[in-house]
Tab-separated table of C-alpha atoms in Angstrom:
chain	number	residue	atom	x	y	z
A	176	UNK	CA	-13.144	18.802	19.269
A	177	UNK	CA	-11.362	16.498	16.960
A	178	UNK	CA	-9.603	15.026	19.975
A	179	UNK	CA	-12.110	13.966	21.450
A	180	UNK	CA	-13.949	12.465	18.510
A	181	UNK	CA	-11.243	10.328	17.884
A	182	UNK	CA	-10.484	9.648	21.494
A	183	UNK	CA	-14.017	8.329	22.154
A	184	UNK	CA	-13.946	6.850	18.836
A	185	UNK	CA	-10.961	4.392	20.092
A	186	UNK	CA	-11.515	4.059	23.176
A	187	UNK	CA	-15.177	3.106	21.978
A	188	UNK	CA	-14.181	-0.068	19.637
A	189	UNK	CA	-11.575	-1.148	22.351
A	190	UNK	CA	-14.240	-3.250	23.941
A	191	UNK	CA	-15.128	-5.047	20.462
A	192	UNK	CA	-10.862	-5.674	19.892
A	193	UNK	CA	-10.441	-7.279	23.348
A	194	UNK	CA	-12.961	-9.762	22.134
A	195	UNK	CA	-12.269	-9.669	18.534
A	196	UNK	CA	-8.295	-9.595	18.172
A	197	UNK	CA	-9.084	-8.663	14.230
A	198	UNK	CA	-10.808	-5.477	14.905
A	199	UNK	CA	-7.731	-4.753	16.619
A	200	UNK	CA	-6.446	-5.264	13.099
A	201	UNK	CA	-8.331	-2.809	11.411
A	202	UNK	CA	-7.913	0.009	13.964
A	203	UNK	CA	-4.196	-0.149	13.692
A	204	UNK	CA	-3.968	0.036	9.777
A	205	UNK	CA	-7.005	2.518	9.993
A	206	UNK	CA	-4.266	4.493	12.341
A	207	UNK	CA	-1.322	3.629	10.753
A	208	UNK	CA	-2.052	3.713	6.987
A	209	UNK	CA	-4.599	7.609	7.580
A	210	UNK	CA	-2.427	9.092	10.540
A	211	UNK	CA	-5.794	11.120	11.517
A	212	UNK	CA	-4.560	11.802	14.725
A	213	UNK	CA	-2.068	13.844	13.197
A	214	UNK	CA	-5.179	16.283	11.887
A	215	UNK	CA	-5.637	16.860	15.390
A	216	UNK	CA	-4.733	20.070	17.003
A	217	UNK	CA	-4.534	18.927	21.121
A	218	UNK	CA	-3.472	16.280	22.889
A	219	UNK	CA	-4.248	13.366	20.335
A	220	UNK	CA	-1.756	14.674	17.955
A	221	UNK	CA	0.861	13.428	19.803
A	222	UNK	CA	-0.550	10.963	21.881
A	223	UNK	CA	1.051	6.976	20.963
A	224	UNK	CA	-2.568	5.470	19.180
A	225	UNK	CA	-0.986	2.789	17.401
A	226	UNK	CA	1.133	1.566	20.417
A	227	UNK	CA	-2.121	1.294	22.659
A	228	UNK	CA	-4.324	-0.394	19.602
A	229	UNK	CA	-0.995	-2.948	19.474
A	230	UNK	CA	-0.874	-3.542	22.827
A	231	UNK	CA	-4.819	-3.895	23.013
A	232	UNK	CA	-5.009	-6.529	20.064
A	233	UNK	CA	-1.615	-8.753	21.220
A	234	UNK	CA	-3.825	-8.895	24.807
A	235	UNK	CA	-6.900	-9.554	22.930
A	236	UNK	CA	-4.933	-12.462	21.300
A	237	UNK	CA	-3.365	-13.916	23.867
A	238	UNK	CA	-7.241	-13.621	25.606
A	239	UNK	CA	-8.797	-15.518	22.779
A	240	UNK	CA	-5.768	-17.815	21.511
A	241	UNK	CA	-8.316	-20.107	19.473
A	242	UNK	CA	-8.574	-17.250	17.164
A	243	UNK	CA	-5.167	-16.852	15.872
A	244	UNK	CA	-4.227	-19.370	13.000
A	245	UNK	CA	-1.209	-18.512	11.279
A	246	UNK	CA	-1.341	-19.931	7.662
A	247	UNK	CA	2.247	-21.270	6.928
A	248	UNK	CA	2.717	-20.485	2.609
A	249	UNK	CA	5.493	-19.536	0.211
A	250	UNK	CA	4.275	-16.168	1.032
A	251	UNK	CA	3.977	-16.102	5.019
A	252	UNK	CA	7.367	-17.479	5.264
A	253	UNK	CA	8.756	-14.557	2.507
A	254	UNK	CA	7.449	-11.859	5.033
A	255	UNK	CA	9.075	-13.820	8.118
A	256	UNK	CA	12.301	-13.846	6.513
A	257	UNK	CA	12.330	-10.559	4.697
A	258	UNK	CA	12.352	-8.527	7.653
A	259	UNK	CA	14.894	-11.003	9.375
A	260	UNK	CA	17.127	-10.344	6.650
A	261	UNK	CA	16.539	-6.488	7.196
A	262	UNK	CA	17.729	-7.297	11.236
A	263	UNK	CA	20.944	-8.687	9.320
A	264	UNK	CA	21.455	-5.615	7.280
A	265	UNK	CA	20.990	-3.021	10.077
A	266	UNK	CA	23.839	-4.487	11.896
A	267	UNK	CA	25.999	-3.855	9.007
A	268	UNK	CA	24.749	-0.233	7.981
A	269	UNK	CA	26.586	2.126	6.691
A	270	UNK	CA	25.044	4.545	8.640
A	271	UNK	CA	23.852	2.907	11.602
A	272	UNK	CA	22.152	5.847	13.692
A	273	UNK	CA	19.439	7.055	11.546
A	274	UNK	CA	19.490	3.358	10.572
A	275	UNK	CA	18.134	2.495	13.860
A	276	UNK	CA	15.412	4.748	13.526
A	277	UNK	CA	14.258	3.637	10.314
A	278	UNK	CA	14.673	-0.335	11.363
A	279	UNK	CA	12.591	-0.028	14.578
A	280	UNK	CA	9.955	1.652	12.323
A	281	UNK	CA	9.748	-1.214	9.503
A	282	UNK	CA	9.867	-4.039	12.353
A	283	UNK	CA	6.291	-2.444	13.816
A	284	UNK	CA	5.185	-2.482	10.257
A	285	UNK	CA	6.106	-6.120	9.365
A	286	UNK	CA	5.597	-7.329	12.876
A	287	UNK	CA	1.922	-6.350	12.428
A	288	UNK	CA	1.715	-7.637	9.232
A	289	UNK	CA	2.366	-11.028	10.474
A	290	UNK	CA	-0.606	-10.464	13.113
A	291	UNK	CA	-2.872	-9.411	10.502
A	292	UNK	CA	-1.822	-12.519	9.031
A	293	UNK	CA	-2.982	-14.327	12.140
A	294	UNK	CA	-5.841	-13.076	12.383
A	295	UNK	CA	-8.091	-12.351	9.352
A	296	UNK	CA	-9.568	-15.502	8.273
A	297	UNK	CA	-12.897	-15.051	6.163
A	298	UNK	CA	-14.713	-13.469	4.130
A	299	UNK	CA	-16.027	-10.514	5.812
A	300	UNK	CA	-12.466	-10.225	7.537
A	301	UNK	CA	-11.241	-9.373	4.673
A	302	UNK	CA	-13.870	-7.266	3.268
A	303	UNK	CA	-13.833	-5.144	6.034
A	304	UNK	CA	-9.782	-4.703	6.053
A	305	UNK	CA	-10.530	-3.535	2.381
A	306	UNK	CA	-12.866	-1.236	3.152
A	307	UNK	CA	-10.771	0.367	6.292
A	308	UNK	CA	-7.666	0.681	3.805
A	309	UNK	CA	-10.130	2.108	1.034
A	310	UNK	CA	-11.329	4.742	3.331
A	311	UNK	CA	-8.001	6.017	4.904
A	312	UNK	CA	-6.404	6.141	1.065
A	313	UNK	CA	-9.269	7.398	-0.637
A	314	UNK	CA	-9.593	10.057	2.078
A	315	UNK	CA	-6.867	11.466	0.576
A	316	UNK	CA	-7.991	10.923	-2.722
A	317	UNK	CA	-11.402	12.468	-2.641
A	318	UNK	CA	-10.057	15.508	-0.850
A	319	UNK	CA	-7.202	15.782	-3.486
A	320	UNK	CA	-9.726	15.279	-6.427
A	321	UNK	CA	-11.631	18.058	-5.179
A	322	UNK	CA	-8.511	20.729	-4.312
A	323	UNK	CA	-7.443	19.438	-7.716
A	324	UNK	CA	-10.564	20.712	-9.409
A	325	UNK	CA	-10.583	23.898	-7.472
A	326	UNK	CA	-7.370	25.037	-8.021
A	327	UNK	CA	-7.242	24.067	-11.861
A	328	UNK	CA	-4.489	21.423	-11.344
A	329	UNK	CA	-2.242	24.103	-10.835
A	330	UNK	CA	-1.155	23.031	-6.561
A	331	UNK	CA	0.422	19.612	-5.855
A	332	UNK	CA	-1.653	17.221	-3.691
A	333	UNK	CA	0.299	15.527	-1.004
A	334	UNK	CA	-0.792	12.660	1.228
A	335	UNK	CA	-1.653	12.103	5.681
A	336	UNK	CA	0.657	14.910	7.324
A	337	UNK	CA	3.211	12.737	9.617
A	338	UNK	CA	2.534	9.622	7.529
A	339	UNK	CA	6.591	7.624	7.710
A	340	UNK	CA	5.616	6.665	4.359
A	341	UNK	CA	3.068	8.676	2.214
A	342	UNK	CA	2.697	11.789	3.021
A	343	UNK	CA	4.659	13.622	-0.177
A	344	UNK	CA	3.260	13.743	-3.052
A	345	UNK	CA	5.210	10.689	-4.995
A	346	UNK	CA	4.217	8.342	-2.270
A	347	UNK	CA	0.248	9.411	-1.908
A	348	UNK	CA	0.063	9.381	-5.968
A	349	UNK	CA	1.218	5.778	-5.791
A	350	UNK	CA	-1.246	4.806	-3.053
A	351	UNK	CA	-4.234	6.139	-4.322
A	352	UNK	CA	-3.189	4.128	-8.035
A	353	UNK	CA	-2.971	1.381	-5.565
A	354	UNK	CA	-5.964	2.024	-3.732
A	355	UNK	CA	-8.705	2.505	-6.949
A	356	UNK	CA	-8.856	-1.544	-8.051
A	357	UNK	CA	-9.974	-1.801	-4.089
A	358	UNK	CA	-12.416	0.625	-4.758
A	359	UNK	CA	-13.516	-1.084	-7.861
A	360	UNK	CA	-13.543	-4.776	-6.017
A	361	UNK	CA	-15.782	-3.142	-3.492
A	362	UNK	CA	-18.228	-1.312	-5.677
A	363	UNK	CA	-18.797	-4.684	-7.426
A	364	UNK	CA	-19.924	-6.744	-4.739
A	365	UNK	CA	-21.999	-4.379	-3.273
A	366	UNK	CA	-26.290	-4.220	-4.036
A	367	UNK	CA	-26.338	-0.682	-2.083
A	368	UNK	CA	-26.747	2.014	-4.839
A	369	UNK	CA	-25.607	5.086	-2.881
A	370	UNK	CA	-22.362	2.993	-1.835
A	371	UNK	CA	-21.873	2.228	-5.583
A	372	UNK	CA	-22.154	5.703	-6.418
A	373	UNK	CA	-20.159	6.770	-3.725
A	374	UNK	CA	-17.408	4.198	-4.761
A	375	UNK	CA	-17.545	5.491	-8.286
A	376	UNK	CA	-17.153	9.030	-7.081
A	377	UNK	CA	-14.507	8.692	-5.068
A	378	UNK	CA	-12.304	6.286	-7.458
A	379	UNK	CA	-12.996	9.443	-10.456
A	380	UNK	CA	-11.904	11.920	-7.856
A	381	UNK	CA	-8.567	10.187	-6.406
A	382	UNK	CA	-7.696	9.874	-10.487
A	383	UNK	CA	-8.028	13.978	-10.081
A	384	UNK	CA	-6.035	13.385	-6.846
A	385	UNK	CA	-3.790	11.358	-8.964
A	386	UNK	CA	-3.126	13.778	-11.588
A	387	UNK	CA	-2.755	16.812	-9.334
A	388	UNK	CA	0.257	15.029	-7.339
A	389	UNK	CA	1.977	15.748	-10.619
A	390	UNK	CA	4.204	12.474	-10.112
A	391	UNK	CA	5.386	10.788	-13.481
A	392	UNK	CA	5.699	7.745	-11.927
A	393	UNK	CA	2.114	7.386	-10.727
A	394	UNK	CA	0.830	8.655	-14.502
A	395	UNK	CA	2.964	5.971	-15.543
A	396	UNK	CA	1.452	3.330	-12.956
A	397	UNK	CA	-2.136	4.557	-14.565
A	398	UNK	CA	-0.891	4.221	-18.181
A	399	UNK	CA	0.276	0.605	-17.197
A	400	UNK	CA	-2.852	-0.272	-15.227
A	401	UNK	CA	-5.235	0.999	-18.034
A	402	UNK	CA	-3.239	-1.215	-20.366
A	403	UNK	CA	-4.100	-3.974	-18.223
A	404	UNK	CA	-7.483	-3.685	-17.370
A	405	UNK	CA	-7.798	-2.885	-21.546
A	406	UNK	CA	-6.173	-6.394	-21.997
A	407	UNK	CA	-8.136	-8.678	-19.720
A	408	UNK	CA	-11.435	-6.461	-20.346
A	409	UNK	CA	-13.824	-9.206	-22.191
A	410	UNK	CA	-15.432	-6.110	-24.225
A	411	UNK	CA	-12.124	-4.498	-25.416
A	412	UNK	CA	-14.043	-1.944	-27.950
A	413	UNK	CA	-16.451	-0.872	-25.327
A	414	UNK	CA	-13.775	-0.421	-22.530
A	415	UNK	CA	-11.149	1.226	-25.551
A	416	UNK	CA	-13.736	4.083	-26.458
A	417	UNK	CA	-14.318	4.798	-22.556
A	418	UNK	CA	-10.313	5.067	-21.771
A	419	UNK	CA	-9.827	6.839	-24.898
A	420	UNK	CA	-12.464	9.192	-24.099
A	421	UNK	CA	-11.963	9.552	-20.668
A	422	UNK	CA	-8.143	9.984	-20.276
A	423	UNK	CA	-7.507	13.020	-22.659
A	424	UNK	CA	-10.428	14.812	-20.407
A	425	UNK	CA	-8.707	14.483	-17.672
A	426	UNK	CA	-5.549	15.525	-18.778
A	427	UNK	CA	-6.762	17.877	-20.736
A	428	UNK	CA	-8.083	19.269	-17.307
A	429	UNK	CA	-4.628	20.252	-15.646
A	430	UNK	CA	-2.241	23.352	-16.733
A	431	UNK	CA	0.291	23.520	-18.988
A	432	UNK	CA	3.177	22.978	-16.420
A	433	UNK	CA	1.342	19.656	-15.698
A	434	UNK	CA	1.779	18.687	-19.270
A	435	UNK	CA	5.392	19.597	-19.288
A	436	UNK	CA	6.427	18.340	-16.319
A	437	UNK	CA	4.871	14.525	-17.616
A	438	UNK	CA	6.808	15.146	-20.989
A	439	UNK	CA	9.703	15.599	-19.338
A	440	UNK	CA	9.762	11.301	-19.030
A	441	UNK	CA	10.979	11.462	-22.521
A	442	UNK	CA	13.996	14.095	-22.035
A	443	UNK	CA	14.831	12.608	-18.901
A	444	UNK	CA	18.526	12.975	-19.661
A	445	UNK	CA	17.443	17.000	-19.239
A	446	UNK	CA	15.900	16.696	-16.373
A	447	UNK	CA	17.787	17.532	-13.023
A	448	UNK	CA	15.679	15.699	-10.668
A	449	UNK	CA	15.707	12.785	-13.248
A	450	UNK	CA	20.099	12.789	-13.692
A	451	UNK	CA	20.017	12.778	-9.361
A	452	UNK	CA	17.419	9.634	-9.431
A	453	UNK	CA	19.654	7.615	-11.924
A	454	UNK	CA	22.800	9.052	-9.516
A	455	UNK	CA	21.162	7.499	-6.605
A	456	UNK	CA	20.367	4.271	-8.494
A	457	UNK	CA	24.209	4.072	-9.984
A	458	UNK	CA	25.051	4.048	-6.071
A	459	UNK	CA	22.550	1.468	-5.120
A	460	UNK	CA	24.184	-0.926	-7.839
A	461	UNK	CA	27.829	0.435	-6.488
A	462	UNK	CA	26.840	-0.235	-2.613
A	463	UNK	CA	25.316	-3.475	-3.527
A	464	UNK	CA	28.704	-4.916	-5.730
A	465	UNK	CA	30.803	-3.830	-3.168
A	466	UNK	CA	28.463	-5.580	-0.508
A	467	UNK	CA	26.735	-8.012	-2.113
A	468	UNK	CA	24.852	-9.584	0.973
A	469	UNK	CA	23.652	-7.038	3.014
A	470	UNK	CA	23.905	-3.726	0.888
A	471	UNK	CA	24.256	-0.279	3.049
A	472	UNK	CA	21.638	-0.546	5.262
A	473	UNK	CA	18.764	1.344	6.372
A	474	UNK	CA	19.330	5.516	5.434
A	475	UNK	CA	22.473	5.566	3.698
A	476	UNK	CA	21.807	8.783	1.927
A	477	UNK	CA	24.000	10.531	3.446
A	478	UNK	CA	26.933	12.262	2.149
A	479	UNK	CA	29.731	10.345	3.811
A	480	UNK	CA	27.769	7.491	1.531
A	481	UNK	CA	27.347	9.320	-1.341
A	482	UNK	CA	31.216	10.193	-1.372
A	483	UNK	CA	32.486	6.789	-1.136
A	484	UNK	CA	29.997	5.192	-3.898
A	485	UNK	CA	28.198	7.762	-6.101
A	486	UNK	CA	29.366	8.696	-9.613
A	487	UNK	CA	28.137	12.423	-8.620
A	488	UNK	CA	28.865	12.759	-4.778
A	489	UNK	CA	27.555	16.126	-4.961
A	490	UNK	CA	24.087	15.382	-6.558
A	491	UNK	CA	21.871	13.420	-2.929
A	492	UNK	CA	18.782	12.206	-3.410
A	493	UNK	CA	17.199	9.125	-1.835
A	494	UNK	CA	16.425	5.882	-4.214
A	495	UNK	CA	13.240	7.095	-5.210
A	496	UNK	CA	12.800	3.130	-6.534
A	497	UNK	CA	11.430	0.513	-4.830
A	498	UNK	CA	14.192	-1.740	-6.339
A	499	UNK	CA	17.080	0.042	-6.209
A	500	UNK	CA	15.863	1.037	-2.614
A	501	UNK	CA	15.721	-2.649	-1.677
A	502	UNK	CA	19.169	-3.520	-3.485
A	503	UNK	CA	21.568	-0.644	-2.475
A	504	UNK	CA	19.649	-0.993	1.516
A	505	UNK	CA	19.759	-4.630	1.746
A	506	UNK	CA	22.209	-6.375	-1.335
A	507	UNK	CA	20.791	-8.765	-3.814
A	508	UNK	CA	19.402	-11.068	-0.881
A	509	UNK	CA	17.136	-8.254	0.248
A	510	UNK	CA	16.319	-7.567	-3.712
A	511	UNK	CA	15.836	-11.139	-4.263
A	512	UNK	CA	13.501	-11.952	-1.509
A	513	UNK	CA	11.538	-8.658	-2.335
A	514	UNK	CA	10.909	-9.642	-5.886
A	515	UNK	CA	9.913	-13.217	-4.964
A	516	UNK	CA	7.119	-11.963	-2.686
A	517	UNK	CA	5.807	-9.962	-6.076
A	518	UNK	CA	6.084	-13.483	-7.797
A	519	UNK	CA	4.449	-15.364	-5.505
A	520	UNK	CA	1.320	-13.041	-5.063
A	521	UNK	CA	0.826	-12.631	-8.364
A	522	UNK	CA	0.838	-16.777	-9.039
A	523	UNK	CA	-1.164	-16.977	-5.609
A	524	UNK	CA	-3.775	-14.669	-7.417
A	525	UNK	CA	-3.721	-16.547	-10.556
A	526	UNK	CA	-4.339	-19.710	-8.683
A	527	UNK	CA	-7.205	-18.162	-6.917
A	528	UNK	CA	-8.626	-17.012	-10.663
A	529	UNK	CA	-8.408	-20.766	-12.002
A	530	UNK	CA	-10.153	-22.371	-8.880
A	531	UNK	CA	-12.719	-19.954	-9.039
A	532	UNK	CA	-13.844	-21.079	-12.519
A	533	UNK	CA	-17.178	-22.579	-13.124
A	534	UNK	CA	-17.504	-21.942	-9.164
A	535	UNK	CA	-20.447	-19.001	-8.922
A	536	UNK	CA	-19.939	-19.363	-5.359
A	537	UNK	CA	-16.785	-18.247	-5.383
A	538	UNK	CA	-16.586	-15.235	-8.421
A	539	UNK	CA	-15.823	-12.714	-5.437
A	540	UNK	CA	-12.473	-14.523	-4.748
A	541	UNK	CA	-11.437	-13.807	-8.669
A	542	UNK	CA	-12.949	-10.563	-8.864
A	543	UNK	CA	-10.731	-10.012	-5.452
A	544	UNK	CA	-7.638	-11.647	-7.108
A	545	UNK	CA	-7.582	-9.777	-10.005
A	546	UNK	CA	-7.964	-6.022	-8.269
A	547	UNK	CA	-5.624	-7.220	-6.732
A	548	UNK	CA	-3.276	-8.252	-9.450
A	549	UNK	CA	-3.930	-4.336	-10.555
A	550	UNK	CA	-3.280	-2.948	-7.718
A	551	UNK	CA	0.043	-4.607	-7.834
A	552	UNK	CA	0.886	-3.794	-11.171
A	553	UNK	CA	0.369	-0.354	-10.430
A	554	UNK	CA	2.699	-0.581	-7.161
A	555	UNK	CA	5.365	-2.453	-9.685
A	556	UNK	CA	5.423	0.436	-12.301
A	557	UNK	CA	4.815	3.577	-9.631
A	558	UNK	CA	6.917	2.057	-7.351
A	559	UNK	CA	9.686	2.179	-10.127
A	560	UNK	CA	9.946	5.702	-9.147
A	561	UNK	CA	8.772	6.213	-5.074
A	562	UNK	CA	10.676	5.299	-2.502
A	563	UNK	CA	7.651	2.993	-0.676
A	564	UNK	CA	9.352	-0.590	-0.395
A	565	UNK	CA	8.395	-0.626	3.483
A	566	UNK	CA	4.448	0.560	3.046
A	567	UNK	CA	1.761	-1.295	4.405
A	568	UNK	CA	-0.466	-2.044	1.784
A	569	UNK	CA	1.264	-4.620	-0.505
A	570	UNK	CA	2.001	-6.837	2.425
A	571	UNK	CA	-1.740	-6.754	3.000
A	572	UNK	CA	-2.699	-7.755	0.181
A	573	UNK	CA	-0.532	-10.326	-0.195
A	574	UNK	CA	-2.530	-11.534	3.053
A	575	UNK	CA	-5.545	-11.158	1.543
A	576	UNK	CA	-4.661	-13.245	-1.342
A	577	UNK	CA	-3.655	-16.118	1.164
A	578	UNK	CA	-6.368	-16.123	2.762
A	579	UNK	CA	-8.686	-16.082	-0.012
A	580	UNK	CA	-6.805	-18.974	-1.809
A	581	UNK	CA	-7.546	-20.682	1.585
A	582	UNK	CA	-10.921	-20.027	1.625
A	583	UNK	CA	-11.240	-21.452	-2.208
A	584	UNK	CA	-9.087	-24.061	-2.050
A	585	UNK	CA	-10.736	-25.747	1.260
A	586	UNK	CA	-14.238	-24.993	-0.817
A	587	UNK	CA	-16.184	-23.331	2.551
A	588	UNK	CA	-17.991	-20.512	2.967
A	589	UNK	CA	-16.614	-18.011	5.572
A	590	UNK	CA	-19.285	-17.587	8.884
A	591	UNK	CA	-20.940	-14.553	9.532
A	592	UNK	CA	-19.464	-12.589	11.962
A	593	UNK	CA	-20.939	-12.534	15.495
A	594	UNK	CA	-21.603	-9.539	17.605
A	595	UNK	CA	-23.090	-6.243	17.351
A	596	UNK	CA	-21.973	-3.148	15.254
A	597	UNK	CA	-19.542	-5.333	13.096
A	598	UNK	CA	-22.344	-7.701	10.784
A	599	UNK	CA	-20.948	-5.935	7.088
A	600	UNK	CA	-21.414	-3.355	5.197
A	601	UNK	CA	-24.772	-2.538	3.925
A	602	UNK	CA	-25.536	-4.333	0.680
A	603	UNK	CA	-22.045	-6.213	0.742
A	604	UNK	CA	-22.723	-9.840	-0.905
């Protein structure tokens, strides 16, 4: 039954893509980002979704050319030549058949990025790729939240089964931190009081979800976006008595073993899983002196790799880093271009914050901007400690944030979208 669902679903809104290239968009990060065909049982679980839903919107594009504007920023031309840069480093991997594997994957992922980039252009675009990625995360997070609760904290929550990305518990933990400022954007701008409600439970129940993934680096993603949000809060006392209220409840929620596992950030040096981390990230540094352009390549944690640079050959574990992910994979070239793209959102979002000022018109874009900047800061500090460097949801953001300092900058409002079935949410302003 869920096959068909989800194969009438598709093949439903492939009519709307072929004339709307960006709803094309949505249905591949709606696939690619919540893998439901993989909570399928039949012939959908297997069947290639994404590749039809890419092949259907580069048709619909090529159908309605006047529709495809690709904005040309310090950003845009960061995610052109980051994954070029990758194509350089996979001909020099270390390891260069599960390389392959790997490489094809991330080109899909960037390669679509740049044709989201294409193709979302107002307002509403926007609002509606939020609310697609909001829905496949917080999926996960509501039905986390609530296994959390039921079993006491005691069971790990883990994210979409077959997800490249996402699916263990690290990875999901860092999403749904990710995910909650999106909720929080979209609960704001919405009149609808059931949506707000429904916003508010599902952002409370994916920081259950949160908590029962039992990943340190996510609490510590939460500790740094609370700090955040505490800072740049205009009623500091009011929003200090709620966190300091609020937190200890939910932590006082989970099980002991919860509460040791999170102290063990302290006594790291005691910590096994902790010592094979900082062995990993002591070869990234190794692999990235030795090679100092292109790094090691997609995969290297292999043994043959671990022998030749790792202070503990024995001890293999992947990155588990973002950074150290980026510099032992691709050198300081791949590091370097990574971190600028983090740079370069964050000023695009500050810029989008100033030109908002004194612009009611307009207090969306910096309510967007800084969820956004949140959302970020959370990937930064989780991200510390998951190996997610190639996931989706960064990249669109830093889209989002393009187009909205477009849409500011050039001082229109976007057009309401044409055609039936895709007009907004209910209540969105």
């Amino acid at each position: 039954m869920r096959d068909i669902a989800l194969a009438l679903l598709i093949f439903g809104l492939i009519p709307f893509a072929l004339k709307r290239p960006w709803i094309g968009v949505l249905m591949f990060i709606w696939i690619s980002v919540m893998t439901p065909h993989r909570m399928a049982y039949g012939f959908a679980y297997d069947f290639p979704w994404a590749a039809l839903i890419a092949g259907v919107t580069l048709l619909s594009m090529a159908i309605n050319y006047k529709q495809v504007k690709f904005p040309v920023t310090g950003i845009t031309v960061l995610l052109v030549l980051l994954p070029l840069w990758f194509c350089v480093t996979f001909a020099f991997a270390l390891e260069p058949e599960p390389a392959y594997n790997r490489w094809v994957e991330v080109m899909k992922v960037f390669f679509f990025i740049l044709v989201t980039a294409s193709l979302i252009q107002t307002r509403q675009h926007i609002e509606w790729l939020l609310w697609v990625i909001v829905a496949s995360v917080g999926f996960f997070g509501v039905k986390g939240g609530l296994f959390t609760i039921l079993t006491g904290g005691g069971a790990r929550v883990y994210g979409p089964p077959g997800s490249s990305f996402i699916s263990d518990n690290n990875a999901i933990a860092v999403a749904l931190v990710m995910s909650i400022p999106l909720m929080y954007y979209l609960r704001s701008v919405t009149d609808n009081k059931w949506i707000k409600r429904g916003l508010l439970v599902a952002m409370l129940l994916s920081g259950m979800a949160i908590l029962g993934t039992h990943s340190r680096g996510a609490f510590l993603g939460v500790l740094a976006m609370c700090l955040f949000l505490w800072l740049k809060s205009q009623a500091k006392i009011m929003s200090g008595i709620l966190l300091l209220l609020l937190v200890p409840i939910a932590i006082g929620f989970m099980p002991d073993s919860w509460t040791e596992r999170m102290s063990s950030i302290q006594t790291y040096d005691q910590d096994a899983s902790a010592m094979g981390r900082i062995n990993a990230w002591h070869m990234a540094i190794n692999i990235a002196n030795a090679r100092p352009l292109v790094g090691g390549g997609f995969e290297l944690y292999r043994p043959r790799v671990f022998a030749m640079y790792a202070p503990n050959p024995d001890d293999l574990h992947t990155a588990h880093s973002i950074y150290f992910q980026m510099l032992g994979e691709h050198g300081y070239v791949g590091l370097l271009l990574f971190l600028s793209l983090g740079i370069l959102s964050w000023i695009k979002a500050r810029q989008i914050i100033t030109a908002s000022k004194g612009r009611p018109e307009f207090t969306w874009a910096a309510q967007l901007a800084r969820a956004i900047q949140v959302s970020l800061i959370g990937f930064a500090v989780g991200g510390a400690f998951v190996n997610i460097g190639y996931w989706e949801l960064q990249y669109y953001e830093m889209i989002v944030l393009v187009v909205v300092h477009r849409l500011v900058t050039v001082g229109t409002r976007s057009a309401p979208l044409a055609g039936a079935g895709f007009k907004g949410l209910p209540g969105t302003a």
